XYZ file of C-alpha atoms in Angstrom:
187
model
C 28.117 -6.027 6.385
C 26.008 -8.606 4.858
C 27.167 -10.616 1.226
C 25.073 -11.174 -0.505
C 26.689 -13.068 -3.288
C 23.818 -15.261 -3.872
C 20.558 -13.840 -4.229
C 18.381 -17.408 -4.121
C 19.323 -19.928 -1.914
C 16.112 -21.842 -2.507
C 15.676 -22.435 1.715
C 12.456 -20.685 1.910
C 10.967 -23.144 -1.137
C 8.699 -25.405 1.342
C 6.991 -22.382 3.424
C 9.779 -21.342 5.902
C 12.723 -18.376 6.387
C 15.435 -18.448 8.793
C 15.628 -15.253 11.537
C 19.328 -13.756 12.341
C 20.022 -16.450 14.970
C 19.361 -19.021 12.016
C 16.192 -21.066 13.285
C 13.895 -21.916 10.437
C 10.230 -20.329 11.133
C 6.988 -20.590 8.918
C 6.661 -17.372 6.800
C 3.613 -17.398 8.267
C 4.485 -16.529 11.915
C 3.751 -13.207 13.240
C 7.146 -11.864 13.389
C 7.611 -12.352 9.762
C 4.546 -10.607 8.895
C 5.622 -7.553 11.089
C 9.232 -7.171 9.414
C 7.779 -8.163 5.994
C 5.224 -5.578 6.333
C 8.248 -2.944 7.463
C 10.235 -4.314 4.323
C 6.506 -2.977 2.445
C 6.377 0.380 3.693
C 10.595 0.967 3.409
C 9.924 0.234 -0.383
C 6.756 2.321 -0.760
C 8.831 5.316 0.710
C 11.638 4.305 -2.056
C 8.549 5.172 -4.166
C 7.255 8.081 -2.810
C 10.854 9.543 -3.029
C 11.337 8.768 -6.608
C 8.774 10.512 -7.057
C 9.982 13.819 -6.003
C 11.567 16.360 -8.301
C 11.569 20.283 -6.667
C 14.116 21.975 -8.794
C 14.911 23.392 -4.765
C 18.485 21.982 -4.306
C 18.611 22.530 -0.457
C 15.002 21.402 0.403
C 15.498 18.431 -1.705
C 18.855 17.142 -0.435
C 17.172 18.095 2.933
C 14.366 15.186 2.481
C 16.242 12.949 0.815
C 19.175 13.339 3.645
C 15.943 12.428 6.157
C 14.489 9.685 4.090
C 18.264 7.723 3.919
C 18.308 7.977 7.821
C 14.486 6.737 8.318
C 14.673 3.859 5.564
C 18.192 2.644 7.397
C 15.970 3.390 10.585
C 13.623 0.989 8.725
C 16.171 -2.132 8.370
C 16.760 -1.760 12.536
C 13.481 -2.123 13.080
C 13.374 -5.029 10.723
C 16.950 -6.854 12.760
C 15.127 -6.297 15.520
C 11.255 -8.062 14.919
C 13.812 -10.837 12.972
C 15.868 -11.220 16.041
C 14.751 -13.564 19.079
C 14.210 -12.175 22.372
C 16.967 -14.259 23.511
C 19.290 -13.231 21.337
C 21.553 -9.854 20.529
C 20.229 -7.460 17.919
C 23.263 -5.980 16.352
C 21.600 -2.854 14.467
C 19.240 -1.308 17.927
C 17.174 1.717 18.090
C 17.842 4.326 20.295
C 15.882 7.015 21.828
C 17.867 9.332 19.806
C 15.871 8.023 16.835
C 12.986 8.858 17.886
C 13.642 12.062 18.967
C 15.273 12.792 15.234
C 11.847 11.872 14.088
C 9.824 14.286 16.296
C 12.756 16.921 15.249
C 11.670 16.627 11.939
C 8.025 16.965 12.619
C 7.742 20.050 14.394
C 10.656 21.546 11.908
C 8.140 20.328 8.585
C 5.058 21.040 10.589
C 6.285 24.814 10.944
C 6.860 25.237 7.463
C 2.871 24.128 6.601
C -0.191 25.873 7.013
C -1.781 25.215 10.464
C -3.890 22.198 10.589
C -7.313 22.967 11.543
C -9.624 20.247 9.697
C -9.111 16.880 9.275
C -7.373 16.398 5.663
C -8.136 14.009 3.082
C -5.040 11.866 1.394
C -4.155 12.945 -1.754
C -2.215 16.050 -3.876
C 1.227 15.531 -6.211
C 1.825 11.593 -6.528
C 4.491 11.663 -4.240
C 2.547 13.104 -1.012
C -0.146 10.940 -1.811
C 2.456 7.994 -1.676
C 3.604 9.571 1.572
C -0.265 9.304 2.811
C -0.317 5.277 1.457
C 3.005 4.680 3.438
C 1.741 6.375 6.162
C -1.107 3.585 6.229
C 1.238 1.057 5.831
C 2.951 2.091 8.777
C 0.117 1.941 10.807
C -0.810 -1.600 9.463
C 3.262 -2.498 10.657
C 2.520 -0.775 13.813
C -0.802 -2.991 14.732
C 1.272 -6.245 13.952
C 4.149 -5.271 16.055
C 1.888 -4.959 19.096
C 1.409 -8.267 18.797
C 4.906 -9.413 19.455
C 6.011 -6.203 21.607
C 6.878 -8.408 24.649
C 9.499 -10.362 22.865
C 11.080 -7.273 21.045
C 12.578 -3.813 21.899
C 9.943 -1.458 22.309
C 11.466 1.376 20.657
C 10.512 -0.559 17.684
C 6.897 -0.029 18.327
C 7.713 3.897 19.875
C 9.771 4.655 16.663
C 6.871 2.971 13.887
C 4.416 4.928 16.173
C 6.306 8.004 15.790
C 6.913 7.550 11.731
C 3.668 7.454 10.773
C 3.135 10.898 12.039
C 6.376 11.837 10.215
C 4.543 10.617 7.310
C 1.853 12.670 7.405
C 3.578 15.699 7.742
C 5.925 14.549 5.208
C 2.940 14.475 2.791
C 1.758 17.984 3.483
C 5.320 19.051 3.491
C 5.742 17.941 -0.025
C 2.629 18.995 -1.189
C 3.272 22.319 0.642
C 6.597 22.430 -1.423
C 4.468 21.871 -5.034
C 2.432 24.693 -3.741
C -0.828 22.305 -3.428
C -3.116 23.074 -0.192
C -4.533 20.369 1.805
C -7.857 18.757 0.864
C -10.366 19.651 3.671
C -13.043 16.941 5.477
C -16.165 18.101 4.654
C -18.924 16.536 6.350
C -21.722 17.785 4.322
């Protein structure tokens, strides 16, 4: 486990952070910006869960149990886009991870109305934070394509795979508050 003891340590006061191996980089490179960016949307799900109250003891625990394993999901992804190619990442993705997210889609996604229309973000607070993380994801997703040669792909397979999670998370929860989905209308 990690110590941390010390919460400043004042080394990233002239522009630059260390990665796990401990070479200094600019907090500017790429690979910060994709972890930093994963840090982003692993907070804004902290807030979309806070923001969830059912009153539905199984259900609840239920989400929250999935949300624990995606946001420590999260901090894998982030040892691995802070890890050099050339290096070992001790937390790694698996395939099982993956396939725990796609679980959890089609088990949510069964529980909604079909989707037949393109749906506009929005409902209870905490879907609609579930449709802004969502976006964040995708923006973490774009950045990690950038570096996917030097990292493990699952990484870009499993942030791929979460922001679908996401967006049946957010109908899922406004299912659950018995909200219905916002339809595209195009005129």
């Amino acid at each position: 486990m990690v110590n941390l003891a010390k919460i400043y340590t004042k080394t990233g006061d002239k522009g630059t952070t260390s990665l796990v191996n401990g070479k200094r980089i600019t907090k500017a490179d790429i690979r910060v910006n994709c972890y930093g960016t994963i840090d982003e949307l692993n907070s804004f799900i902290g807030l979309a869960l806070s923001q969830i109250s059912l009153g539905d003891g199984e259900v609840e625990k239920d989400i929250r149990e999935t949300f624990h394993t995606v946001q420590t999901k999260l901090f894998y992804v982030g040892a691995d886009l802070s890890t050099p190619a050339t290096d070992e990442v001790k937390w790694r993705l698996e395939e099982s991870d993956i396939l725990f997210l796609e679980k959890k889609i089609d088990e949510w996604t069964a529980r909604v109305p079909e989707l037949t229309s393109f749906i506009l973000p929005g409902g209870v607070e905490a879907a609609a934070s579930f449709h802004v993380a969502r976006t964040i994801c995708r923006r973490a997703e774009r950045t990690i394509v950038s570096i996917i040669d030097v990292v493990n792909p699952l990484s870009l397979q499993y942030v791929n795979r979460l922001s679908d999670f996401l967006f049946v998370a957010a109908r899922y929860i406004n299912y659950l508050y018995g909200n219905e989905d916002t339809i595209l209308k195009t005129k």
